[in-house]
PDB file of C-alpha atoms and ligand atoms in Angstrom:
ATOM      1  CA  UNK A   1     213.388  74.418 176.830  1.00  0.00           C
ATOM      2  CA  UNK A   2     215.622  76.985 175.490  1.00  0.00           C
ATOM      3  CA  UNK A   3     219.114  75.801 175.160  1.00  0.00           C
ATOM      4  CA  UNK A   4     220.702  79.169 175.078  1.00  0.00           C
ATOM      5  CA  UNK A   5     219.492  80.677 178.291  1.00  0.00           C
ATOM      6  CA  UNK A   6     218.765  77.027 180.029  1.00  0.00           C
ATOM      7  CA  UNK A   7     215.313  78.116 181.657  1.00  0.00           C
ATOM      8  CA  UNK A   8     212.949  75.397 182.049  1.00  0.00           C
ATOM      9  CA  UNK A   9     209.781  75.652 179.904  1.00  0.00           C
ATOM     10  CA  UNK A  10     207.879  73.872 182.421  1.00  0.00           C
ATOM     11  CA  UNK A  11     208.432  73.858 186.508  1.00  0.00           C
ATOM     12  CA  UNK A  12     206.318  71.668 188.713  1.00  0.00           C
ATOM     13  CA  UNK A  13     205.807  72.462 192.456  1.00  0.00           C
ATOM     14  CA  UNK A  14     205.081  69.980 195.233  1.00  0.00           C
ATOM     15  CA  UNK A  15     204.215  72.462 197.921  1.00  0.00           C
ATOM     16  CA  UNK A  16     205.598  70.707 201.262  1.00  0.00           C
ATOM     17  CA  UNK A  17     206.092  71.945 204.912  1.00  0.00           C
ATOM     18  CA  UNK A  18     202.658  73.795 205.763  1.00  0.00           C
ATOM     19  CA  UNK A  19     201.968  71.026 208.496  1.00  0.00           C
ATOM     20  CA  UNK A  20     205.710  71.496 209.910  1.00  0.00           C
ATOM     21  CA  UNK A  21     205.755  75.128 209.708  1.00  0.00           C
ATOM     22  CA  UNK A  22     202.889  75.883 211.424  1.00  0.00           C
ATOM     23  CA  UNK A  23     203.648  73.493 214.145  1.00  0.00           C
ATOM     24  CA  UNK A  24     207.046  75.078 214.586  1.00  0.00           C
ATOM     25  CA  UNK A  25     205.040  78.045 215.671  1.00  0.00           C
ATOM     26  CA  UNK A  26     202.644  76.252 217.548  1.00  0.00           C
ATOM     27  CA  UNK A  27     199.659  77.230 214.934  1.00  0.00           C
ATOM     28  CA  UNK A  28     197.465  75.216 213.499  1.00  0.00           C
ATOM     29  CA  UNK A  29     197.860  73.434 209.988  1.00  0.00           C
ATOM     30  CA  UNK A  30     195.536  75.602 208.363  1.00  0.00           C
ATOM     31  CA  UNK A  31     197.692  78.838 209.383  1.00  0.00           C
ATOM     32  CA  UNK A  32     200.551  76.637 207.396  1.00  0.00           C
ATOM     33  CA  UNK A  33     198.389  76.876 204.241  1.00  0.00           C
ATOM     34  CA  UNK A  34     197.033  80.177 204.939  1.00  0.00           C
ATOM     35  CA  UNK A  35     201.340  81.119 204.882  1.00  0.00           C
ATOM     36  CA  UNK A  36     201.789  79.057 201.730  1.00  0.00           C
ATOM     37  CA  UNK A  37     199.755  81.549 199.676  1.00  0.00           C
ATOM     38  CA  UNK A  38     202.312  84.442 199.317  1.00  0.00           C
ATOM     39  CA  UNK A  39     205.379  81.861 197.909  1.00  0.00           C
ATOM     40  CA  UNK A  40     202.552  81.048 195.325  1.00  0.00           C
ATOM     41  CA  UNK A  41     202.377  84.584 194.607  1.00  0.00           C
ATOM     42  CA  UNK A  42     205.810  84.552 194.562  1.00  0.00           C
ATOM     43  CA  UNK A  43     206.464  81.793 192.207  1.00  0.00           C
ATOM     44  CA  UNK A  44     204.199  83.211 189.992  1.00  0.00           C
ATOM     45  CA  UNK A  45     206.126  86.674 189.494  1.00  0.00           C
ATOM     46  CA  UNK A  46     209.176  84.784 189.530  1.00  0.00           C
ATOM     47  CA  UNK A  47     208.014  82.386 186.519  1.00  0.00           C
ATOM     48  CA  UNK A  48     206.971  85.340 184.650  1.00  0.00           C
ATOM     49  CA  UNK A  49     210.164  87.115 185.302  1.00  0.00           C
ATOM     50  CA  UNK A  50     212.046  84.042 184.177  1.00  0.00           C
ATOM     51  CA  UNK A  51     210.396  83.601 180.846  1.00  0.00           C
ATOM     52  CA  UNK A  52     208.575  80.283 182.498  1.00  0.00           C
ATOM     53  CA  UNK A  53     205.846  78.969 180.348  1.00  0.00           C
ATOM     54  CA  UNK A  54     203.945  76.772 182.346  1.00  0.00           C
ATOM     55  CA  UNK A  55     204.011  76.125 186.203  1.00  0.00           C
ATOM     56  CA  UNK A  56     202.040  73.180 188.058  1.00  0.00           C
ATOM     57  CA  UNK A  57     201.183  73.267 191.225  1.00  0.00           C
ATOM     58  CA  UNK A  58     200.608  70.278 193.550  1.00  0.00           C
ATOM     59  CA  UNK A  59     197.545  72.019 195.604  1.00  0.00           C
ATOM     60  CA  UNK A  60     196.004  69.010 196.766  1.00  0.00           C
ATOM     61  CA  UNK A  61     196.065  65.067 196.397  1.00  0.00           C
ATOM     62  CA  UNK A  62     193.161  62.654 196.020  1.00  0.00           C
ATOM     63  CA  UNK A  63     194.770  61.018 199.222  1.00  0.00           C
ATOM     64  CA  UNK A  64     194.636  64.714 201.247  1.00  0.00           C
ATOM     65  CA  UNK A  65     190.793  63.689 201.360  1.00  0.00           C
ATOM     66  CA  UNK A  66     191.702  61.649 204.337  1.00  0.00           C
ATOM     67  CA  UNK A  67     193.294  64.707 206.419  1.00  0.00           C
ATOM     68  CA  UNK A  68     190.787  65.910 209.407  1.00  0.00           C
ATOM     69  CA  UNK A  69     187.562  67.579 208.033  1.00  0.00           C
ATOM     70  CA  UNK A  70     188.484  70.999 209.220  1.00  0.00           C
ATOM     71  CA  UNK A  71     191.950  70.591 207.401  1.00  0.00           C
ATOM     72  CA  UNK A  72     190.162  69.684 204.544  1.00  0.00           C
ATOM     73  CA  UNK A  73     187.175  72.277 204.646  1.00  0.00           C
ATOM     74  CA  UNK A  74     189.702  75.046 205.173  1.00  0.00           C
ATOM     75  CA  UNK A  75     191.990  74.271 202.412  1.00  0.00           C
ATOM     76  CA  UNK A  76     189.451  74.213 200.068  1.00  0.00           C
ATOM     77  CA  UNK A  77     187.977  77.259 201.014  1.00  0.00           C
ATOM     78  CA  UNK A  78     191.533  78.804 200.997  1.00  0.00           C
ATOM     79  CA  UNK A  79     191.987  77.555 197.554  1.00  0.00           C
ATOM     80  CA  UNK A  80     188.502  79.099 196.567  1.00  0.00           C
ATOM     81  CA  UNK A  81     189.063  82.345 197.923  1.00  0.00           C
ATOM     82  CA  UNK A  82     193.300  82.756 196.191  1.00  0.00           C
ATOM     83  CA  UNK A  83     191.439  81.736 193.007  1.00  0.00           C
ATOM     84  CA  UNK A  84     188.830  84.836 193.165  1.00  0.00           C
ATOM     85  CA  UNK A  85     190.620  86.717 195.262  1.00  0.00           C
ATOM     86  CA  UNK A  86     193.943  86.666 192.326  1.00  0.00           C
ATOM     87  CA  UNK A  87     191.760  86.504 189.227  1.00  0.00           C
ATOM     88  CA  UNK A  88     192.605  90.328 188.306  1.00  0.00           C
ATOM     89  CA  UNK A  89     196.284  90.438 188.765  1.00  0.00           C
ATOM     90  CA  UNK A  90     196.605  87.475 187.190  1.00  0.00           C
ATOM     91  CA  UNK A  91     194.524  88.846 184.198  1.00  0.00           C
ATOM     92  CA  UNK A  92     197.003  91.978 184.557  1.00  0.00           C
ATOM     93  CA  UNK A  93     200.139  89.546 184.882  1.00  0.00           C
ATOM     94  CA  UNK A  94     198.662  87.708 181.487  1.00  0.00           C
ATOM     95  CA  UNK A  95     198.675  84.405 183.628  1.00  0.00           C
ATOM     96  CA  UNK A  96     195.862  81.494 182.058  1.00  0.00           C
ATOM     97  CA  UNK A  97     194.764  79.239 184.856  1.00  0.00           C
ATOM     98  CA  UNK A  98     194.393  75.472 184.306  1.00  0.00           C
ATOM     99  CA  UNK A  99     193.542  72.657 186.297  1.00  0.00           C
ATOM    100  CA  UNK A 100     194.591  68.980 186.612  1.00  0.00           C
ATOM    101  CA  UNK A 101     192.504  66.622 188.467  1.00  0.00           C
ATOM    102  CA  UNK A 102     189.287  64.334 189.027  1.00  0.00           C
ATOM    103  CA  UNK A 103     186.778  67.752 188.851  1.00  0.00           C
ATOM    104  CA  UNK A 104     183.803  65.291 190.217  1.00  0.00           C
ATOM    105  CA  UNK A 105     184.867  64.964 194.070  1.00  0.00           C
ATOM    106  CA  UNK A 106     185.042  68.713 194.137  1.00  0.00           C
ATOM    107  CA  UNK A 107     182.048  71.098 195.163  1.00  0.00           C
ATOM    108  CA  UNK A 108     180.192  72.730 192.621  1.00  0.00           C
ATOM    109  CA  UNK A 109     180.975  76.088 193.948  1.00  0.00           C
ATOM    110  CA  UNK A 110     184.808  74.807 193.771  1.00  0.00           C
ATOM    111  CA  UNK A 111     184.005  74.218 190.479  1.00  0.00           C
ATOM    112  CA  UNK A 112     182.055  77.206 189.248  1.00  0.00           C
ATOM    113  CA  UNK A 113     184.745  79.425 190.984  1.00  0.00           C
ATOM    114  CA  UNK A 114     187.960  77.135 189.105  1.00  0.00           C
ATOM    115  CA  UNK A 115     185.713  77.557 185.620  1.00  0.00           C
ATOM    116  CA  UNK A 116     184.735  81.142 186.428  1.00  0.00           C
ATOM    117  CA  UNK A 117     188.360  81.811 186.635  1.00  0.00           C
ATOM    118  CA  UNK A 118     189.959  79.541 183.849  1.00  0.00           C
ATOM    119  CA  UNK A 119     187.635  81.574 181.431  1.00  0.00           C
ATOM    120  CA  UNK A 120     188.623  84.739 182.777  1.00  0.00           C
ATOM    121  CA  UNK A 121     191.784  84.339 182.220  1.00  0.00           C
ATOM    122  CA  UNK A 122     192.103  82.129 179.182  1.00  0.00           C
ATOM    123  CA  UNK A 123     193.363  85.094 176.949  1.00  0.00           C
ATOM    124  CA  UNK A 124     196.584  84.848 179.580  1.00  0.00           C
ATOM    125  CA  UNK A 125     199.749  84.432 177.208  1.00  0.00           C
ATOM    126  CA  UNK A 126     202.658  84.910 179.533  1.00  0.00           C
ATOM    127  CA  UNK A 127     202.404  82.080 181.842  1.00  0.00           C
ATOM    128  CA  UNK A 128     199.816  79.326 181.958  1.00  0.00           C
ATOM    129  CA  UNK A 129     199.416  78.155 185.800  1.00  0.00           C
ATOM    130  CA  UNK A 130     197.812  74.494 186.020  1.00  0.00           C
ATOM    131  CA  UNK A 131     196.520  73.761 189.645  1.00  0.00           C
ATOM    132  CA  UNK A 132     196.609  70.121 190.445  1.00  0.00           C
ATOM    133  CA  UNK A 133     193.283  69.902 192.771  1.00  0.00           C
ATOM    134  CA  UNK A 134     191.844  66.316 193.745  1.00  0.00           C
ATOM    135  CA  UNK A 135     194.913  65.101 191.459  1.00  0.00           C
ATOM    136  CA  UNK A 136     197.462  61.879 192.001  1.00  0.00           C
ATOM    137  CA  UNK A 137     198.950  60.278 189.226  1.00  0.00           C
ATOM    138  CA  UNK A 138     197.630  56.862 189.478  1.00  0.00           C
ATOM    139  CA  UNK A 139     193.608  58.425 189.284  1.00  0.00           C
ATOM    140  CA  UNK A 140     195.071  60.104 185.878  1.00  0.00           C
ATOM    141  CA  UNK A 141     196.530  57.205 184.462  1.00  0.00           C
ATOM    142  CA  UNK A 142     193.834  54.887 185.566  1.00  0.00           C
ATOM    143  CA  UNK A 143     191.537  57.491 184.161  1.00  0.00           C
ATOM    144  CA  UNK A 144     193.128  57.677 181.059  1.00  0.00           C
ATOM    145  CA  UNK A 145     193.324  53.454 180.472  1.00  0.00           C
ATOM    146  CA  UNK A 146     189.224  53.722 180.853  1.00  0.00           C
ATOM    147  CA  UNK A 147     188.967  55.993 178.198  1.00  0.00           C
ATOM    148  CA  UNK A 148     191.239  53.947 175.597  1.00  0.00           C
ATOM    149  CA  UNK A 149     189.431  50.990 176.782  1.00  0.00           C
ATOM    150  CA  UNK A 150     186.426  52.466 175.852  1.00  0.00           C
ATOM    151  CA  UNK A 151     187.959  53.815 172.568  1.00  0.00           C
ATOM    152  CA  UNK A 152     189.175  50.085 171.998  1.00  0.00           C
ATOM    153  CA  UNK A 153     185.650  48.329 172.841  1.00  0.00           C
ATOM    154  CA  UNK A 154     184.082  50.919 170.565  1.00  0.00           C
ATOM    155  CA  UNK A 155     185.954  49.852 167.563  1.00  0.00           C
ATOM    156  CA  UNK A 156     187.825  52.943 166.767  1.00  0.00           C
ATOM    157  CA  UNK A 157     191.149  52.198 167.907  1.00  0.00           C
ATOM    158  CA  UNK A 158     192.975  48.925 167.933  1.00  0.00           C
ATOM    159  CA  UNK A 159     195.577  48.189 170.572  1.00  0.00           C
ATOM    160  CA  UNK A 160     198.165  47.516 168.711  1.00  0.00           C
ATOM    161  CA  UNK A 161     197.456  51.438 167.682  1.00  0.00           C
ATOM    162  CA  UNK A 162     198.277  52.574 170.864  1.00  0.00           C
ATOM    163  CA  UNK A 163     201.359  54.686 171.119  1.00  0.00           C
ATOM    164  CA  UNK A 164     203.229  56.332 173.878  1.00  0.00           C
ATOM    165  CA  UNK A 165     201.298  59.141 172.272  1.00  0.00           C
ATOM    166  CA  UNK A 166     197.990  57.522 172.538  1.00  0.00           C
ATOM    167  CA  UNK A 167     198.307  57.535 176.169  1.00  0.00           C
ATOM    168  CA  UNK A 168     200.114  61.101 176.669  1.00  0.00           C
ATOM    169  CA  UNK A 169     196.842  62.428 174.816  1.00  0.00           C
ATOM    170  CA  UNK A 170     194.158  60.818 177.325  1.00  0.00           C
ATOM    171  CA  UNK A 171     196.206  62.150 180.204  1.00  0.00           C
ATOM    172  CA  UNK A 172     194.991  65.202 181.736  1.00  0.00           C
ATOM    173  CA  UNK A 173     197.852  66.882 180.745  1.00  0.00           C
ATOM    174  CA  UNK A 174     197.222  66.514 177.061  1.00  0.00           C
ATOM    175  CA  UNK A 175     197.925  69.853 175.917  1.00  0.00           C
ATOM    176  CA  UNK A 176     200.834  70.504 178.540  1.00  0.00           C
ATOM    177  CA  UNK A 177     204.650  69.761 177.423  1.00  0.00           C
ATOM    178  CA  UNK A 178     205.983  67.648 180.488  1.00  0.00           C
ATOM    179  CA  UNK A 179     207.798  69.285 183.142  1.00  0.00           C
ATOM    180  CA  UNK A 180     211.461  70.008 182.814  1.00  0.00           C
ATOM    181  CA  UNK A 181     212.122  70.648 186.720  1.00  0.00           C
ATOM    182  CA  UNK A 182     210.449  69.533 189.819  1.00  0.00           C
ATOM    183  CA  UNK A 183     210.708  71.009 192.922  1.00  0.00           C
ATOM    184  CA  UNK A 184     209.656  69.481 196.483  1.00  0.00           C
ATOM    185  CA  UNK A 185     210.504  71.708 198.905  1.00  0.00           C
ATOM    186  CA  UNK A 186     210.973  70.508 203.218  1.00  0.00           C
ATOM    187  CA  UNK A 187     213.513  68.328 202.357  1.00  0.00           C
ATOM    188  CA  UNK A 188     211.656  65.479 201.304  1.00  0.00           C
ATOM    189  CA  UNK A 189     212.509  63.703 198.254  1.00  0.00           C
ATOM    190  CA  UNK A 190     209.903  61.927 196.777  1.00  0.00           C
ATOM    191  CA  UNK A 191     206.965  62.329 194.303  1.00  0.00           C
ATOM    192  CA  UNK A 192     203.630  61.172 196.329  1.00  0.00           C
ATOM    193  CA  UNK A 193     201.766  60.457 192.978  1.00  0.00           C
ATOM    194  CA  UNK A 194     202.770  63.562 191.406  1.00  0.00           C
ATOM    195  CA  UNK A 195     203.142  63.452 187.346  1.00  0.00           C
ATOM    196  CA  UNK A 196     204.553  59.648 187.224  1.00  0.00           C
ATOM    197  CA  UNK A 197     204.278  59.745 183.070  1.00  0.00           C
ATOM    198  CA  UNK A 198     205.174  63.273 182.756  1.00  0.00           C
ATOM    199  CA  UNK A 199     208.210  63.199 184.722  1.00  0.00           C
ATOM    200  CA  UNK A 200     210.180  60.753 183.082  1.00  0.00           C
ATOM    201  CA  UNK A 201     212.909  62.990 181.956  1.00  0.00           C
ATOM    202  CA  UNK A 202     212.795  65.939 184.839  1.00  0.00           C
ATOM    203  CA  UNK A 203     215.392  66.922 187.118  1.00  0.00           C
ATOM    204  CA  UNK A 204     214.591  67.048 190.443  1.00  0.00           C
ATOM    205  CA  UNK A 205     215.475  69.733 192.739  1.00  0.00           C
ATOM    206  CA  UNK A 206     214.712  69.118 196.953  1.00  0.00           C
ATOM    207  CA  UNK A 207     215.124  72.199 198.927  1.00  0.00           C
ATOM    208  CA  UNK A 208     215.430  72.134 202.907  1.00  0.00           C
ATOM    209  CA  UNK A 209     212.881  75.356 202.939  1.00  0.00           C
ATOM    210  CA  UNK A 210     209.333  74.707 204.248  1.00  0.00           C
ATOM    211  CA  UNK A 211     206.777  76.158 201.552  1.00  0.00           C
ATOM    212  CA  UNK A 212     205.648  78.932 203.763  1.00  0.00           C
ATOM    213  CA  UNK A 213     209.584  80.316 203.800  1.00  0.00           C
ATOM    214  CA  UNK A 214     209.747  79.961 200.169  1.00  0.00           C
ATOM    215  CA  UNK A 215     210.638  82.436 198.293  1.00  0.00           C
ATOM    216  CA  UNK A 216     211.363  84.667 194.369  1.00  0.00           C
ATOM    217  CA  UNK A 217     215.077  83.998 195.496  1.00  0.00           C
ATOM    218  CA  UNK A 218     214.920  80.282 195.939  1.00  0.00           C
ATOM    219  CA  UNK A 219     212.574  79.398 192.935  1.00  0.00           C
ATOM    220  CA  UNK A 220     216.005  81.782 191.334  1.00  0.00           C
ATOM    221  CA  UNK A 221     218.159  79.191 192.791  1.00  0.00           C
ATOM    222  CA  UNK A 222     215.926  76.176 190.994  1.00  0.00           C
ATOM    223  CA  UNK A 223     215.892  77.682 187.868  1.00  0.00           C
ATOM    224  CA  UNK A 224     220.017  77.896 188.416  1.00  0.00           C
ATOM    225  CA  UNK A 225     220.575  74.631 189.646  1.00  0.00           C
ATOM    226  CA  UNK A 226     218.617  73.437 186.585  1.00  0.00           C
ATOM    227  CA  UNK A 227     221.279  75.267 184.530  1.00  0.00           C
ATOM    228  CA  UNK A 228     223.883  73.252 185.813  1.00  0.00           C
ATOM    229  CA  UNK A 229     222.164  69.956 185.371  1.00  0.00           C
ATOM    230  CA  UNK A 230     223.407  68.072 181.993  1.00  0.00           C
ATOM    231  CA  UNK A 231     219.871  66.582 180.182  1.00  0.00           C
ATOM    232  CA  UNK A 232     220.894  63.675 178.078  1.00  0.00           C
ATOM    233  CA  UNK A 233     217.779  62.204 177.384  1.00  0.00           C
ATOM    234  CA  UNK A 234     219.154  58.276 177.085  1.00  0.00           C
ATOM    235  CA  UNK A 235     220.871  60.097 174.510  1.00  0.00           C
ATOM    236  CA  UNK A 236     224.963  60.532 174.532  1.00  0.00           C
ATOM    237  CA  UNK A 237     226.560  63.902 174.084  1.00  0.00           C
TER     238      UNK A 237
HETATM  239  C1  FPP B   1     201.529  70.270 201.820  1.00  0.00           C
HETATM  240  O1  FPP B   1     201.986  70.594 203.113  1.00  0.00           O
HETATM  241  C2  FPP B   1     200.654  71.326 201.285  1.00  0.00           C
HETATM  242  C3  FPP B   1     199.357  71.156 200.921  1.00  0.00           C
HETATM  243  C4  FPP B   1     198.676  69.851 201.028  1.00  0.00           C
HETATM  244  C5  FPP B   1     198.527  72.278 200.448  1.00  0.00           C
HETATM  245  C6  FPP B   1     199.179  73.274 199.534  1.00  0.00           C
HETATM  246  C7  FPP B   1     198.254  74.429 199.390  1.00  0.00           C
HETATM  247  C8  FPP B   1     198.619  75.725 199.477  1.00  0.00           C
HETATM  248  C9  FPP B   1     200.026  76.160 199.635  1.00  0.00           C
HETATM  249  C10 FPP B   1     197.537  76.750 199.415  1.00  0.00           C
HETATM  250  C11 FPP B   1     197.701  77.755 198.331  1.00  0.00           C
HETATM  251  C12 FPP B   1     197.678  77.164 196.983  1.00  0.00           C
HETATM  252  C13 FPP B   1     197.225  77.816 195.856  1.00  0.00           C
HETATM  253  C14 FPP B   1     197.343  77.136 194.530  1.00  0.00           C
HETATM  254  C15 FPP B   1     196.588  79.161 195.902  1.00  0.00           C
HETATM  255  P1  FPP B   1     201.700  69.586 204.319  1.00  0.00           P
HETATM  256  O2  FPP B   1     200.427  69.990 204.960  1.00  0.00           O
HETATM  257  O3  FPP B   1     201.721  68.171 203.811  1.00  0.00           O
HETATM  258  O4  FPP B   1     202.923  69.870 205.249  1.00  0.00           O
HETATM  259  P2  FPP B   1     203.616  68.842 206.282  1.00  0.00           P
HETATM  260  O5  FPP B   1     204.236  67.761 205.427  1.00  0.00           O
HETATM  261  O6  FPP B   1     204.637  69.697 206.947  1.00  0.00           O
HETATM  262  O7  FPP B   1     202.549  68.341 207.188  1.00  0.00           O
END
């Protein structure tokens, strides 16, 4: 973080209110997601702005498999097509895409379009955007636990070598500091699976806007809120 200026190094977005928005305007859900592209936009200039390292996205759960098939089909494609379609100005914006997640459920041509544009844009120094696709917590960390295990029956670690460290490094967020603010916007105040390990020390910030109204302004008003907040870390002052 830096202390003088109080901006968060990394902010963490659980998109929420598509659903509700569009049904406020008696569209369907896909419109909602199809309207939540333009605060993502939005974000983005606003992190930049800021002086914003990193910023995660929450784009879509392991559980959001079980929506209806057209939800689902859209979405993706939706996500497919922001990726491409955003590629340039985010080359322009020096923004370096990343992604979180189980890769395996997704289609390859999800997959070839998310590593077409991660490499595309790796030279991106400003902000570094990690899109949390086919992602929940509890896949990451159970994920992670295989991979020690397997470290462990191998022989090359012991487990009385694991650390807090040990574990950080097999999560998919390895290389990422954890997040320093989370927003959830719709009112809703809770973390669905989101960064469980990561967020141990974040403040939390819960917005009434639906994600399709959000906008530069109120990702401002995060970043100022966050300014207020006193970070002790278990620590006293
Ligand atoms: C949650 O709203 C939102 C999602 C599951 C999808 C978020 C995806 C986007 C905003 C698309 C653009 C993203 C990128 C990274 C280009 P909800 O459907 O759960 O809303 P509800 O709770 O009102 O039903």
């Amino acid at each position: 973080m830096n202390t003088e200026k109080r901006i968060p190094r990394h902010v963490a977005i659980i998109m929420d209110g598509n659903g509700r928005w569009a049904s406020l305007r008696s569209k369907e859900r896909y419109e909602g997601h199809a309207a939540g592209v333009e605060p993502v936009r939005a974000s983005l200039r606003a992190a930049v702005r800021q002086g914003v390292e990193f910023l995660t996205l929450y784009a879509f759960s392991t559980e959001n498999w079980g929506r209806p098939a057209k939800e689902v089909d859209t979405l993706m494609e939706l996500l497919c097509e922001s990726v491409v379609n955003e590629t340039p100005e985010l080359q322009r914006q020096g923004v370096r895409i990343r992604t979180i997640g189980e890769r395996n459920r997704l289609s390859e041509r999800v997959r070839e379009h998310l590593a077409q544009a991660e490499a595309l844009t790796a030279g991106g120094k400003r902000l570094t955007v990690i899109v949390a696709l086919n992602y929940s917590s509890r896949d990451e960390i159970t994920r992670a636990m295989r991979r020690i295990a397997g470290r462990v029956a191998a022989g090359t670690l012991t487990p009385e070598q694991i650390t807090e460290q040990t574990i950080a490094g097999a999560l998919d967020t390895a290389e990422f500091p954890d997040p320093d603010l989370i927003i959830r916007t719709s009112g809703e105040c809770r973390l669905s699976n989101f960064l469980l390990w990561q967020a141990s020390y974040a403040e939390f910030y819960f917005p009434e806007v639906l994600w399709p109204d959000f906008t530069e302004e109120d990702f401002d008003r995060a970043i100022e809120e966050y300014a207020r907040r006193d970070r002790r870390f278990g620590l006293v002052k």
